[in-house]
Amino acid sequence: MSGIIEYSLVNAHKDFGVLPFSKVDGLIFAQLAYLDFDNFVPDKKWFARGIAFSKISEQEGFDTLFPLERTARKNLMLFNSLAYGKRYKKVKINYHENVFDPEKAIQFSATTFFLPDGNACVAFRGTDSTITGWRENFDMLYNDTVPAQLLSVKYLNKVASKIKGKITVVGHSKGGNLAIYSSVMCSPKTKEKIIEVQSFDSPGFTEDFVTSQEYLQMEGKIVKFVPEESMIGMLLSNTDSYRIVKSEGEGIHQHDPFLWLVENDDFVTGEKIHTSAKLVTNTFKEWMGNYNLEQRELFVDSIFDIIEATNAQKAESFIEWSEYLWDNTSVFFDTIKDLDPEIRSFLLKFLGNIFPSAKDTLLTTPKKIIKSTFDKIKSKRNDDNANSPD
């Protein structure tokens, strides 16, 4: 058993005629959508020819392709494994689009990979770990559509109008949500070109969406993958139609595509969704059943008001923020004390399940605050006694 990097290396000598485009290839391109192609891929005129992996690696400033420090090494290894092997040598990258607007809570990016047979893989970028990206995920709790979903439909229709071949649409995390949404809501002509939609540990949709006529028409082409301890992929999940994958990671780290296990040309099948993941799903379903859209919006606003209030370190990512939570503990509890008790309870439960570091902080902090308070009182009394006249 191995991962996507090993898969790309082992099969580097097999072109797509020998080993057809697989689900693992789909995850590889979904992961590549996280790279910063802005300065490398022709995108402005939408008629320029694409660029090969090897040509990108020869360009000045190549290291800027990997902006996220925590995944830069693995992304570099993956990219290099694709750049010089026979399998991916003739793949061309084109039609890169990137929109980021913190004020409007928009984080959208997509890239198209053209295969040697004339078919294409459209890959939507997932949540890039920025707080802006996560805000848009949470907006799905009370909005039928978010800006990135609308942009994904326009992008897919535009790409489909430019090519003659068939299309596989892929995405990891929010990218998988965009892959499904765009495929369901695109034009009839675009739908005819879609071979398959591959969603990797992606948040779901409302009950109304998955029971709509548009969704049901595309359902047979949608394949959803989730790891055994899926947290993100089980959010807003209104369908049991998914395939479970084994991962080397634990908890939230199972969301990382580099940790998904591969054997031969397919993913290793997992056994079942773990209790911890079901708890998150059931908590969300229970909460959404008890609150209307206006109350959900208030809850989301409250979460991000708290994040802003407790973000003294100016962390850009949600995970970074959770790791700094201890440094801002007193501010955190002071900020949430006036929240509705049910919303406060849900928030603590959510953070505890999603982020292990936050869970440790939230479980131990109250005791530490109490002990610290008593120590301060005791110290002040000792100082008063020492300074008092006999």
Tab-separated table of C-alpha atoms in Angstrom:
chain	number	residue	atom	x	y	z
A	1	MET	CA	0.000	0.000	0.000
A	2	SER	CA	1.184	3.521	-0.813
A	3	GLY	CA	-0.091	7.043	-1.519
A	4	ILE	CA	-0.631	9.326	-4.503
A	5	ILE	CA	3.071	10.250	-4.819
A	6	GLU	CA	4.129	6.609	-4.936
A	7	TYR	CA	1.306	5.863	-7.395
A	8	SER	CA	2.555	8.566	-9.773
A	9	LEU	CA	6.137	7.282	-9.540
A	10	VAL	CA	5.311	3.582	-9.951
A	11	ASN	CA	3.087	4.283	-12.967
A	12	ALA	CA	5.254	6.998	-14.523
A	13	HIS	CA	6.123	4.718	-17.458
A	14	LYS	CA	2.487	3.836	-18.250
A	15	ASP	CA	0.678	6.233	-20.536
A	16	PHE	CA	-3.092	6.627	-20.351
A	17	GLY	CA	-3.498	4.129	-23.168
A	18	VAL	CA	-1.957	1.427	-20.976
A	19	LEU	CA	-3.420	2.527	-17.643
A	20	PRO	CA	-6.645	4.532	-18.210
A	21	PHE	CA	-7.412	7.662	-16.204
A	22	SER	CA	-8.293	6.416	-12.703
A	23	LYS	CA	-9.903	7.755	-9.528
A	24	VAL	CA	-6.383	8.149	-8.102
A	25	ASP	CA	-5.459	10.372	-11.051
A	26	GLY	CA	-8.573	12.368	-10.234
A	27	LEU	CA	-7.348	12.945	-6.671
A	28	ILE	CA	-3.892	13.907	-7.963
A	29	PHE	CA	-5.356	16.626	-10.201
A	30	ALA	CA	-7.668	17.731	-7.368
A	31	GLN	CA	-4.577	18.179	-5.190
A	32	LEU	CA	-2.755	20.076	-7.953
A	33	ALA	CA	-5.630	22.582	-7.983
A	34	TYR	CA	-4.230	23.917	-4.678
A	35	LEU	CA	-1.014	25.078	-6.386
A	36	ASP	CA	-0.540	28.743	-7.235
A	37	PHE	CA	-0.550	28.614	-11.043
A	38	ASP	CA	-1.244	32.352	-11.375
A	39	ASN	CA	2.168	33.201	-12.857
A	40	PHE	CA	2.646	30.022	-14.861
A	41	VAL	CA	-0.533	29.027	-16.689
A	42	PRO	CA	-1.976	31.164	-19.522
A	43	ASP	CA	-5.411	32.280	-18.398
A	44	LYS	CA	-6.135	35.817	-19.574
A	45	LYS	CA	-7.225	35.240	-23.159
A	46	TRP	CA	-8.701	31.765	-22.862
A	47	PHE	CA	-7.377	30.685	-26.234
A	48	ALA	CA	-3.666	30.251	-25.496
A	49	ARG	CA	-2.188	26.767	-25.646
A	50	GLY	CA	-1.620	25.002	-22.337
A	51	ILE	CA	1.719	24.393	-20.664
A	52	ALA	CA	3.349	21.093	-19.686
A	53	PHE	CA	4.498	20.213	-16.149
A	54	SER	CA	8.148	20.094	-17.257
A	55	LYS	CA	7.962	23.604	-18.779
A	56	ILE	CA	6.602	25.030	-15.548
A	57	SER	CA	9.426	23.469	-13.525
A	58	GLU	CA	11.950	25.252	-15.742
A	59	GLN	CA	10.471	28.723	-15.176
A	60	GLU	CA	11.875	31.382	-12.870
A	61	GLY	CA	10.188	31.566	-9.483
A	62	PHE	CA	9.145	27.908	-9.632
A	63	ASP	CA	9.101	27.698	-5.820
A	64	THR	CA	6.195	30.195	-5.658
A	65	LEU	CA	4.013	27.457	-7.121
A	66	PHE	CA	3.828	25.958	-3.609
A	67	PRO	CA	2.503	28.705	-1.314
A	68	LEU	CA	1.375	26.592	1.650
A	69	GLU	CA	4.390	25.849	3.821
A	70	ARG	CA	2.871	22.821	5.542
A	71	THR	CA	2.280	21.015	2.221
A	72	ALA	CA	5.041	22.539	0.067
A	73	ARG	CA	7.434	19.577	0.308
A	74	LYS	CA	4.806	16.978	-0.605
A	75	ASN	CA	3.397	19.118	-3.399
A	76	LEU	CA	6.887	19.585	-4.807
A	77	MET	CA	7.503	15.828	-4.699
A	78	LEU	CA	4.176	15.168	-6.418
A	79	PHE	CA	4.758	17.803	-9.092
A	80	ASN	CA	8.258	16.510	-9.888
A	81	SER	CA	6.949	12.950	-10.134
A	82	LEU	CA	4.549	14.139	-12.846
A	83	ALA	CA	6.902	16.439	-14.740
A	84	TYR	CA	9.266	13.881	-16.218
A	85	GLY	CA	7.427	10.560	-16.429
A	86	LYS	CA	5.850	9.209	-19.618
A	87	ARG	CA	2.343	9.109	-18.100
A	88	TYR	CA	1.906	12.826	-17.454
A	89	LYS	CA	4.513	14.238	-19.831
A	90	LYS	CA	1.974	15.219	-22.491
A	91	VAL	CA	-0.656	16.556	-20.067
A	92	LYS	CA	-1.196	20.284	-20.628
A	93	ILE	CA	-2.383	22.723	-17.948
A	94	ASN	CA	-4.663	25.548	-19.044
A	95	TYR	CA	-7.574	27.853	-18.175
A	96	HIS	CA	-6.451	28.654	-14.642
A	97	GLU	CA	-8.768	31.038	-12.800
A	98	ASN	CA	-8.365	32.439	-9.299
A	99	VAL	CA	-10.696	34.760	-7.338
A	100	PHE	CA	-10.029	35.781	-3.726
A	101	ASP	CA	-12.069	38.478	-1.997
A	102	PRO	CA	-12.035	38.468	1.850
A	103	GLU	CA	-14.620	41.269	2.066
A	104	LYS	CA	-17.171	39.249	0.073
A	105	ALA	CA	-15.983	35.928	1.560
A	106	ILE	CA	-15.086	34.526	-1.871
A	107	GLN	CA	-12.327	31.980	-2.382
A	108	PHE	CA	-12.523	30.303	-5.783
A	109	SER	CA	-9.984	28.702	-8.064
A	110	ALA	CA	-10.087	26.151	-10.883
A	111	THR	CA	-7.617	24.651	-13.338
A	112	THR	CA	-8.073	22.404	-16.379
A	113	PHE	CA	-5.740	19.532	-17.279
A	114	PHE	CA	-5.817	18.320	-20.881
A	115	LEU	CA	-5.037	14.637	-21.441
A	116	PRO	CA	-3.250	13.336	-24.572
A	117	ASP	CA	-6.487	11.745	-25.891
A	118	GLY	CA	-8.214	15.146	-26.111
A	119	ASN	CA	-10.294	14.706	-22.976
A	120	ALA	CA	-9.917	17.029	-19.991
A	121	CYS	CA	-10.015	17.016	-16.206
A	122	VAL	CA	-11.500	20.135	-14.630
A	123	ALA	CA	-10.235	20.507	-11.045
A	124	PHE	CA	-11.771	22.884	-8.505
A	125	ARG	CA	-9.644	24.053	-5.577
A	126	GLY	CA	-10.872	23.194	-2.125
A	127	THR	CA	-10.807	25.302	0.991
A	128	ASP	CA	-7.266	26.640	1.101
A	129	SER	CA	-7.211	26.655	4.932
A	130	THR	CA	-7.655	30.445	5.018
A	131	ILE	CA	-10.315	31.798	7.331
A	132	THR	CA	-11.945	33.380	4.257
A	133	GLY	CA	-12.189	29.963	2.642
A	134	TRP	CA	-13.719	28.434	5.755
A	135	ARG	CA	-16.176	31.308	6.069
A	136	GLU	CA	-17.588	30.421	2.661
A	137	ASN	CA	-17.932	26.783	3.774
A	138	PHE	CA	-19.957	27.863	6.797
A	139	ASP	CA	-22.110	30.151	4.674
A	140	MET	CA	-23.455	26.972	3.058
A	141	LEU	CA	-25.316	26.309	6.319
A	142	TYR	CA	-27.823	29.060	5.602
A	143	ASN	CA	-27.385	29.936	1.912
A	144	ASP	CA	-28.753	27.877	-0.951
A	145	THR	CA	-25.745	29.015	-2.972
A	146	VAL	CA	-22.437	30.710	-2.205
A	147	PRO	CA	-20.400	32.847	-4.648
A	148	ALA	CA	-17.858	30.098	-5.409
A	149	GLN	CA	-20.639	27.755	-6.522
A	150	LEU	CA	-21.984	30.306	-8.998
A	151	LEU	CA	-18.457	30.921	-10.309
A	152	SER	CA	-17.917	27.169	-10.699
A	153	VAL	CA	-20.907	26.873	-13.042
A	154	LYS	CA	-19.658	29.726	-15.226
A	155	TYR	CA	-16.170	28.234	-15.318
A	156	LEU	CA	-17.305	24.721	-16.264
A	157	ASN	CA	-19.605	25.997	-19.019
A	158	LYS	CA	-16.811	28.181	-20.379
A	159	VAL	CA	-14.261	25.341	-20.465
A	160	ALA	CA	-16.774	22.945	-22.032
A	161	SER	CA	-17.469	25.448	-24.801
A	162	LYS	CA	-13.745	25.586	-25.656
A	163	ILE	CA	-13.021	21.862	-25.987
A	164	LYS	CA	-14.225	18.996	-28.150
A	165	GLY	CA	-13.420	16.120	-25.815
A	166	LYS	CA	-15.119	14.699	-22.738
A	167	ILE	CA	-14.649	16.035	-19.202
A	168	THR	CA	-14.015	14.515	-15.782
A	169	VAL	CA	-14.808	17.028	-13.010
A	170	VAL	CA	-12.919	16.653	-9.710
A	171	GLY	CA	-12.333	18.422	-6.435
A	172	HIS	CA	-11.146	17.877	-2.871
A	173	SER	CA	-12.886	19.409	0.168
A	174	LYS	CA	-14.947	22.415	-0.964
A	175	GLY	CA	-13.585	21.730	-4.449
A	176	GLY	CA	-15.589	18.506	-4.539
A	177	ASN	CA	-18.702	20.425	-3.551
A	178	LEU	CA	-18.034	22.805	-6.464
A	179	ALA	CA	-17.404	19.861	-8.800
A	180	ILE	CA	-20.826	18.413	-7.991
A	181	TYR	CA	-22.661	21.734	-7.931
A	182	SER	CA	-21.257	22.933	-11.264
A	183	SER	CA	-22.000	19.581	-12.938
A	184	VAL	CA	-25.558	19.588	-11.668
A	185	MET	CA	-26.286	23.220	-12.553
A	186	CYS	CA	-24.354	23.575	-15.837
A	187	SER	CA	-25.933	23.767	-19.283
A	188	PRO	CA	-27.339	20.663	-21.032
A	189	LYS	CA	-24.514	20.847	-23.622
A	190	THR	CA	-21.920	20.778	-20.854
A	191	LYS	CA	-23.654	17.861	-19.115
A	192	GLU	CA	-23.351	15.812	-22.308
A	193	LYS	CA	-19.549	16.164	-22.154
A	194	ILE	CA	-19.195	15.060	-18.524
A	195	ILE	CA	-17.924	11.507	-18.073
A	196	GLU	CA	-17.774	11.488	-14.278
A	197	VAL	CA	-17.754	13.764	-11.235
A	198	GLN	CA	-15.272	12.798	-8.497
A	199	SER	CA	-15.698	14.362	-5.068
A	200	PHE	CA	-13.029	13.759	-2.405
A	201	ASP	CA	-14.084	14.309	1.239
A	202	SER	CA	-16.312	17.235	0.351
A	203	PRO	CA	-19.160	18.886	2.288
A	204	GLY	CA	-22.617	18.012	1.002
A	205	PHE	CA	-25.781	19.883	0.166
A	206	THR	CA	-29.235	20.619	1.501
A	207	GLU	CA	-32.015	18.059	1.234
A	208	ASP	CA	-33.737	20.222	-1.388
A	209	PHE	CA	-30.646	20.165	-3.619
A	210	VAL	CA	-30.043	16.390	-3.543
A	211	THR	CA	-33.706	15.685	-4.262
A	212	SER	CA	-33.942	18.188	-7.121
A	213	GLN	CA	-34.542	16.993	-10.666
A	214	GLU	CA	-31.194	18.459	-11.794
A	215	TYR	CA	-29.267	16.502	-9.165
A	216	LEU	CA	-31.097	13.245	-9.800
A	217	GLN	CA	-30.282	13.516	-13.514
A	218	MET	CA	-26.538	13.691	-12.740
A	219	GLU	CA	-26.481	11.378	-9.725
A	220	GLY	CA	-25.339	8.351	-11.740
A	221	LYS	CA	-22.146	10.180	-12.755
A	222	ILE	CA	-21.240	11.356	-9.230
A	223	VAL	CA	-18.706	9.371	-7.181
A	224	LYS	CA	-18.010	10.546	-3.640
A	225	PHE	CA	-15.047	9.369	-1.532
A	226	VAL	CA	-14.643	9.893	2.225
A	227	PRO	CA	-12.042	8.569	4.720
A	228	GLU	CA	-13.125	6.531	7.746
A	229	GLU	CA	-12.854	9.482	10.138
A	230	SER	CA	-14.299	11.985	7.692
A	231	MET	CA	-15.279	15.270	9.318
A	232	ILE	CA	-15.474	17.670	6.365
A	233	GLY	CA	-16.992	15.174	3.934
A	234	MET	CA	-19.804	14.287	6.296
A	235	LEU	CA	-20.890	17.895	6.872
A	236	LEU	CA	-24.272	18.622	5.281
A	237	SER	CA	-24.290	15.046	4.016
A	238	ASN	CA	-27.766	14.054	2.845
A	239	THR	CA	-26.824	10.861	1.063
A	240	ASP	CA	-25.339	7.500	1.985
A	241	SER	CA	-23.934	7.111	-1.511
A	242	TYR	CA	-20.181	7.305	-0.925
A	243	ARG	CA	-17.130	5.072	-0.928
A	244	ILE	CA	-14.990	4.817	2.222
A	245	VAL	CA	-11.203	5.086	1.855
A	246	LYS	CA	-8.446	4.115	4.283
A	247	SER	CA	-6.010	6.795	5.423
A	248	GLU	CA	-2.726	6.813	7.333
A	249	GLY	CA	-3.860	9.878	9.250
A	250	GLU	CA	-6.018	10.279	12.329
A	251	GLY	CA	-8.969	12.575	12.967
A	252	ILE	CA	-8.982	15.771	10.896
A	253	HIS	CA	-5.671	14.714	9.297
A	254	GLN	CA	-7.533	12.043	7.315
A	255	HIS	CA	-8.734	14.959	5.194
A	256	ASP	CA	-5.194	15.158	3.729
A	257	PRO	CA	-5.096	13.511	0.243
A	258	PHE	CA	-1.418	12.632	0.671
A	259	LEU	CA	-2.381	10.236	3.479
A	260	TRP	CA	-4.991	8.272	1.512
A	261	LEU	CA	-3.865	4.707	0.861
A	262	VAL	CA	-3.531	3.388	-2.687
A	263	GLU	CA	-3.058	-0.172	-3.883
A	264	ASN	CA	-2.339	-0.876	-7.549
A	265	ASP	CA	-4.486	1.701	-9.396
A	266	ASP	CA	-7.239	2.228	-6.823
A	267	PHE	CA	-7.843	3.410	-3.264
A	268	VAL	CA	-7.770	0.962	-0.372
A	269	THR	CA	-11.355	0.488	0.786
A	270	GLY	CA	-12.102	1.416	4.403
A	271	GLU	CA	-14.425	-0.474	6.712
A	272	LYS	CA	-16.876	2.073	8.111
A	273	ILE	CA	-17.329	5.693	9.141
A	274	HIS	CA	-15.991	6.074	12.674
A	275	THR	CA	-18.126	7.161	15.608
A	276	SER	CA	-16.301	10.504	15.923
A	277	ALA	CA	-17.244	11.428	12.348
A	278	LYS	CA	-20.849	10.332	12.847
A	279	LEU	CA	-21.004	12.494	15.973
A	280	VAL	CA	-20.089	15.597	13.966
A	281	THR	CA	-22.640	14.713	11.277
A	282	ASN	CA	-25.431	13.999	13.748
A	283	THR	CA	-24.625	17.150	15.732
A	284	PHE	CA	-24.954	19.258	12.589
A	285	LYS	CA	-28.156	17.553	11.479
A	286	GLU	CA	-29.709	18.003	14.922
A	287	TRP	CA	-28.632	21.631	15.063
A	288	MET	CA	-29.899	22.410	11.553
A	289	GLY	CA	-33.221	20.789	12.366
A	290	ASN	CA	-33.659	23.031	15.413
A	291	TYR	CA	-32.706	26.360	13.846
A	292	ASN	CA	-34.102	28.310	10.934
A	293	LEU	CA	-31.936	30.000	8.278
A	294	GLU	CA	-31.833	33.323	10.124
A	295	GLN	CA	-30.645	31.650	13.339
A	296	ARG	CA	-28.016	29.670	11.436
A	297	GLU	CA	-26.688	32.888	9.924
A	298	LEU	CA	-26.488	34.401	13.405
A	299	PHE	CA	-24.520	31.352	14.557
A	300	VAL	CA	-22.033	31.627	11.661
A	301	ASP	CA	-21.603	35.367	12.306
A	302	SER	CA	-20.967	34.565	15.985
A	303	ILE	CA	-18.274	32.016	15.131
A	304	PHE	CA	-16.343	34.431	12.962
A	305	ASP	CA	-16.789	37.309	15.403
A	306	ILE	CA	-15.117	35.056	17.983
A	307	ILE	CA	-12.344	34.115	15.580
A	308	GLU	CA	-11.655	37.780	14.873
A	309	ALA	CA	-11.701	38.665	18.573
A	310	THR	CA	-9.292	35.861	19.484
A	311	ASN	CA	-6.936	36.215	16.529
A	312	ALA	CA	-4.252	38.382	18.097
A	313	GLN	CA	-1.589	36.458	16.155
A	314	LYS	CA	-3.346	37.347	12.868
A	315	ALA	CA	-3.470	33.703	11.847
A	316	GLU	CA	-4.647	33.290	8.272
A	317	SER	CA	-5.746	29.666	8.576
A	318	PHE	CA	-8.414	28.052	10.731
A	319	ILE	CA	-6.010	25.341	11.898
A	320	GLU	CA	-3.403	27.928	12.917
A	321	TRP	CA	-6.072	29.810	14.838
A	322	SER	CA	-7.052	26.662	16.778
A	323	GLU	CA	-3.399	26.063	17.689
A	324	TYR	CA	-3.118	29.611	19.078
A	325	LEU	CA	-6.346	29.228	21.019
A	326	TRP	CA	-4.581	28.656	24.337
A	327	ASP	CA	-2.773	31.994	24.027
A	328	ASN	CA	-6.169	33.688	23.652
A	329	THR	CA	-8.131	31.544	26.100
A	330	SER	CA	-9.346	34.289	28.399
A	331	VAL	CA	-10.520	36.366	25.428
A	332	PHE	CA	-12.226	33.296	23.921
A	333	PHE	CA	-14.272	32.484	27.014
A	334	ASP	CA	-15.020	36.140	27.663
A	335	THR	CA	-16.319	36.425	24.076
A	336	ILE	CA	-18.566	33.356	24.173
A	337	LYS	CA	-20.014	33.852	27.667
A	338	ASP	CA	-22.926	35.976	26.395
A	339	LEU	CA	-23.881	33.639	23.553
A	340	ASP	CA	-27.129	31.707	23.579
A	341	PRO	CA	-26.393	28.591	25.757
A	342	GLU	CA	-27.357	26.167	22.979
A	343	ILE	CA	-25.200	27.946	20.407
A	344	ARG	CA	-22.305	28.070	22.884
A	345	SER	CA	-22.646	24.350	23.588
A	346	PHE	CA	-22.721	23.519	19.881
A	347	LEU	CA	-19.691	25.730	19.177
A	348	LEU	CA	-17.590	24.042	21.883
A	349	LYS	CA	-18.630	20.591	20.697
A	350	PHE	CA	-17.877	21.458	17.075
A	351	LEU	CA	-14.394	22.859	17.785
A	352	GLY	CA	-13.601	19.920	20.052
A	353	ASN	CA	-14.461	17.374	17.367
A	354	ILE	CA	-12.888	19.143	14.388
A	355	PHE	CA	-9.605	20.339	15.903
A	356	PRO	CA	-7.786	18.091	18.416
A	357	SER	CA	-5.620	20.996	19.585
A	358	ALA	CA	-8.736	23.051	20.272
A	359	LYS	CA	-10.304	20.102	22.122
A	360	ASP	CA	-7.347	19.843	24.504
A	361	THR	CA	-7.503	23.565	25.131
A	362	LEU	CA	-11.256	23.687	25.672
A	363	LEU	CA	-11.187	20.717	28.075
A	364	THR	CA	-8.295	21.933	30.224
A	365	THR	CA	-8.679	25.703	30.119
A	366	PRO	CA	-11.469	26.200	32.683
A	367	LYS	CA	-9.419	24.367	35.340
A	368	LYS	CA	-6.320	26.363	34.427
A	369	ILE	CA	-8.235	29.629	34.618
A	370	ILE	CA	-9.623	28.736	38.060
A	371	LYS	CA	-6.212	27.638	39.355
A	372	SER	CA	-4.568	30.759	37.932
A	373	THR	CA	-7.204	32.965	39.562
A	374	PHE	CA	-6.746	31.334	42.987
A	375	ASP	CA	-2.956	31.573	42.672
A	376	LYS	CA	-3.255	35.294	41.962
A	377	ILE	CA	-5.572	35.779	44.970
A	378	LYS	CA	-3.233	33.790	47.206
A	379	SER	CA	-0.203	35.748	45.975
A	380	LYS	CA	-1.973	39.071	46.589
A	381	ARG	CA	-2.938	38.049	50.128
A	382	ASN	CA	0.664	37.063	50.885
A	383	ASP	CA	1.879	40.431	49.557
A	384	ASP	CA	-0.748	42.264	51.637
A	385	ASN	CA	0.230	40.328	54.764
A	386	ALA	CA	3.902	41.014	54.146
A	387	ASN	CA	3.273	44.759	53.745
A	388	SER	CA	0.814	45.146	56.623
A	389	PRO	CA	2.047	46.712	59.908
A	390	ASP	CA	2.486	44.384	62.883
